[in-house]
Amino acid sequence: RKKICIKYKYCQTYQAVELIGTGTFGQVLSVISISKSQHGQTFNKMALKVIKNQPAYINQGLMEIKSLR
């Protein structure tokens, strides 16, 4: 298994564990979220959706985020 790390703002890193699925808009990965703080690091397992970099897909992703809140 190949390790893939995705760095995101707020000093958070996502380490991909496995591919859950693919679709029209992008991919969903099982990841471990690694957060750094003054007390050390925390690790949480979660799903991360990676959307293709196209305006229509980005807008649809934003609509999904709004509906989940």
Backbone as numpy.savetxt, mean C-alpha at the origin, in Angstrom:
# Nx Ny Nz CAx CAy CAz Cx Cy Cz
11.12 -15.90 -2.79 10.28 -14.73 -2.79 11.17 -13.49 -2.79
10.88 -12.55 -3.65 11.66 -11.33 -3.79 11.11 -10.25 -2.85
12.00 -9.59 -2.13 11.58 -8.51 -1.23 11.43 -7.22 -2.00
10.31 -6.56 -1.81 10.06 -5.26 -2.44 9.69 -4.30 -1.31
10.36 -3.20 -1.24 10.02 -2.19 -0.23 9.52 -0.94 -0.93
8.42 -0.42 -0.44 7.82 0.80 -0.98 7.92 1.84 0.12
8.67 2.90 -0.14 8.78 3.96 0.87 7.72 5.02 0.58
7.06 5.47 1.62 5.99 6.45 1.51 6.27 7.56 2.50
5.59 8.67 2.35 5.83 9.79 3.26 5.53 9.39 4.70
5.89 10.22 5.63 5.74 10.02 7.07 6.63 8.90 7.60
7.78 8.68 6.97 8.76 7.69 7.43 8.15 6.30 7.59
7.30 5.92 6.68 6.69 4.60 6.74 7.14 3.79 5.53
7.47 2.54 5.75 7.91 1.65 4.69 6.98 0.45 4.66
6.65 0.02 3.45 5.83 -1.18 3.28 6.68 -2.26 2.63
6.78 -3.40 3.28 7.50 -4.53 2.71 6.47 -5.50 2.16
6.51 -5.75 0.85 5.55 -6.65 0.21 5.80 -8.08 0.67
4.72 -8.76 1.03 4.79 -10.16 1.44 4.34 -11.05 0.28
3.19 -10.71 -0.31 2.70 -11.48 -1.45 1.68 -10.67 -2.24
1.48 -11.06 -3.47 0.47 -10.46 -4.33 -0.86 -11.13 -4.03
-1.86 -10.33 -3.64 -3.18 -10.88 -3.35 -3.99 -11.01 -4.64
-3.92 -9.96 -5.48 -4.67 -10.02 -6.72 -4.37 -8.84 -7.63
-4.80 -8.97 -8.89 -4.64 -7.90 -9.86 -5.99 -7.63 -10.51
-6.14 -6.42 -11.01 -7.38 -6.04 -11.67 -7.15 -4.90 -12.63
-8.23 -4.32 -13.09 -8.16 -3.23 -14.06 -7.40 -2.03 -13.51
-7.63 -1.69 -12.24 -7.06 -0.48 -11.67 -5.64 -0.64 -11.15
-5.22 -1.87 -10.87 -3.88 -2.07 -10.33 -3.76 -3.41 -9.62
-3.01 -3.41 -8.51 -2.73 -4.63 -7.77 -3.00 -4.42 -6.29
-3.30 -5.52 -5.60 -3.43 -5.49 -4.15 -2.36 -6.42 -3.59
-1.57 -5.88 -2.67 -0.48 -6.62 -2.06 -0.73 -6.82 -0.58
-0.30 -7.95 -0.06 -0.21 -8.15 1.37 1.15 -7.57 1.77
1.15 -6.64 2.72 2.39 -5.96 3.10 2.55 -5.93 4.61
3.77 -5.67 5.02 4.05 -5.37 6.42 4.42 -3.89 6.46
3.65 -3.14 7.25 3.90 -1.71 7.42 4.92 -1.53 8.53
6.00 -0.83 8.22 7.06 -0.59 9.20 7.07 0.91 9.50
6.68 1.27 10.72 6.63 2.67 11.13 7.74 2.95 12.13
8.43 4.05 11.94 9.48 4.44 12.87 8.97 5.56 13.76
9.30 5.47 15.03 8.95 6.53 15.98 10.08 6.67 16.99
9.90 7.58 17.92 10.93 7.78 18.94 11.06 6.58 19.86
10.05 5.69 19.87 10.07 4.50 20.73 10.54 3.25 20.00
10.93 3.38 18.74 11.38 2.22 17.97 10.55 2.02 16.72
10.41 0.78 16.31 9.65 0.46 15.11 8.43 -0.37 15.47
7.36 -0.20 14.68 6.18 -1.04 14.82 5.93 -1.73 13.48
5.39 -2.93 13.54 5.14 -3.74 12.36 3.67 -4.15 12.35
2.97 -3.88 11.26 1.58 -4.25 11.12 1.36 -4.88 9.75
0.62 -6.00 9.72 0.30 -6.63 8.45 -1.00 -6.01 7.92
-1.02 -5.68 6.63 -2.19 -5.06 6.02 -2.19 -5.28 4.53
-3.27 -4.87 3.88 -3.36 -4.92 2.42 -3.10 -3.52 1.88
-2.41 -3.44 0.77 -2.09 -2.16 0.14 -2.49 -2.24 -1.32
-3.33 -1.30 -1.75 -3.76 -1.27 -3.15 -2.87 -0.28 -3.90
-2.25 -0.75 -4.97 -1.38 0.08 -5.80 -2.13 0.35 -7.10
-2.47 1.61 -7.33 -3.27 2.00 -8.49 -2.36 2.45 -9.62
-2.74 2.08 -10.85 -1.99 2.51 -12.03 -1.99 4.03 -12.12
-0.90 4.58 -12.63 -0.73 6.03 -12.70 -1.42 6.60 -13.95
-2.75 6.59 -13.92 -3.57 7.16 -14.99 -4.70 7.93 -14.33
-5.03 9.13 -14.83 -6.02 9.98 -14.18 -7.35 9.30 -13.85
-7.91 8.53 -14.76 -9.19 7.87 -14.50 -9.08 6.89 -13.33
-7.98 6.16 -13.25 -7.80 5.20 -12.17 -7.55 5.92 -10.84
-6.82 7.00 -10.89 -6.55 7.77 -9.67 -7.86 8.35 -9.13
-8.69 8.90 -10.00 -9.98 9.45 -9.56 -10.86 8.37 -8.96
-10.88 7.20 -9.57 -11.66 6.08 -9.03 -11.12 5.67 -7.66
-9.81 5.65 -7.52 -9.20 5.32 -6.23 -9.58 6.32 -5.15
-9.61 7.60 -5.50 -10.02 8.63 -4.54 -11.49 8.45 -4.12
-12.32 8.05 -5.07 -13.74 7.79 -4.75 -13.85 6.60 -3.79
-13.03 5.58 -3.99 -13.03 4.43 -3.09 -12.62 4.83 -1.68
-11.60 5.69 -1.58 -11.14 6.15 -0.27 -12.28 6.90 0.45
-12.96 7.79 -0.26 -14.06 8.54 0.34 -15.17 7.63 0.82
-15.46 6.58 0.04 -16.55 5.67 0.45 -16.16 4.82 1.65
-14.88 4.59 1.87 -14.42 3.79 3.00 -14.32 4.57 4.30
-14.30 5.87 4.21 -14.15 6.68 5.43 -15.40 6.77 6.22
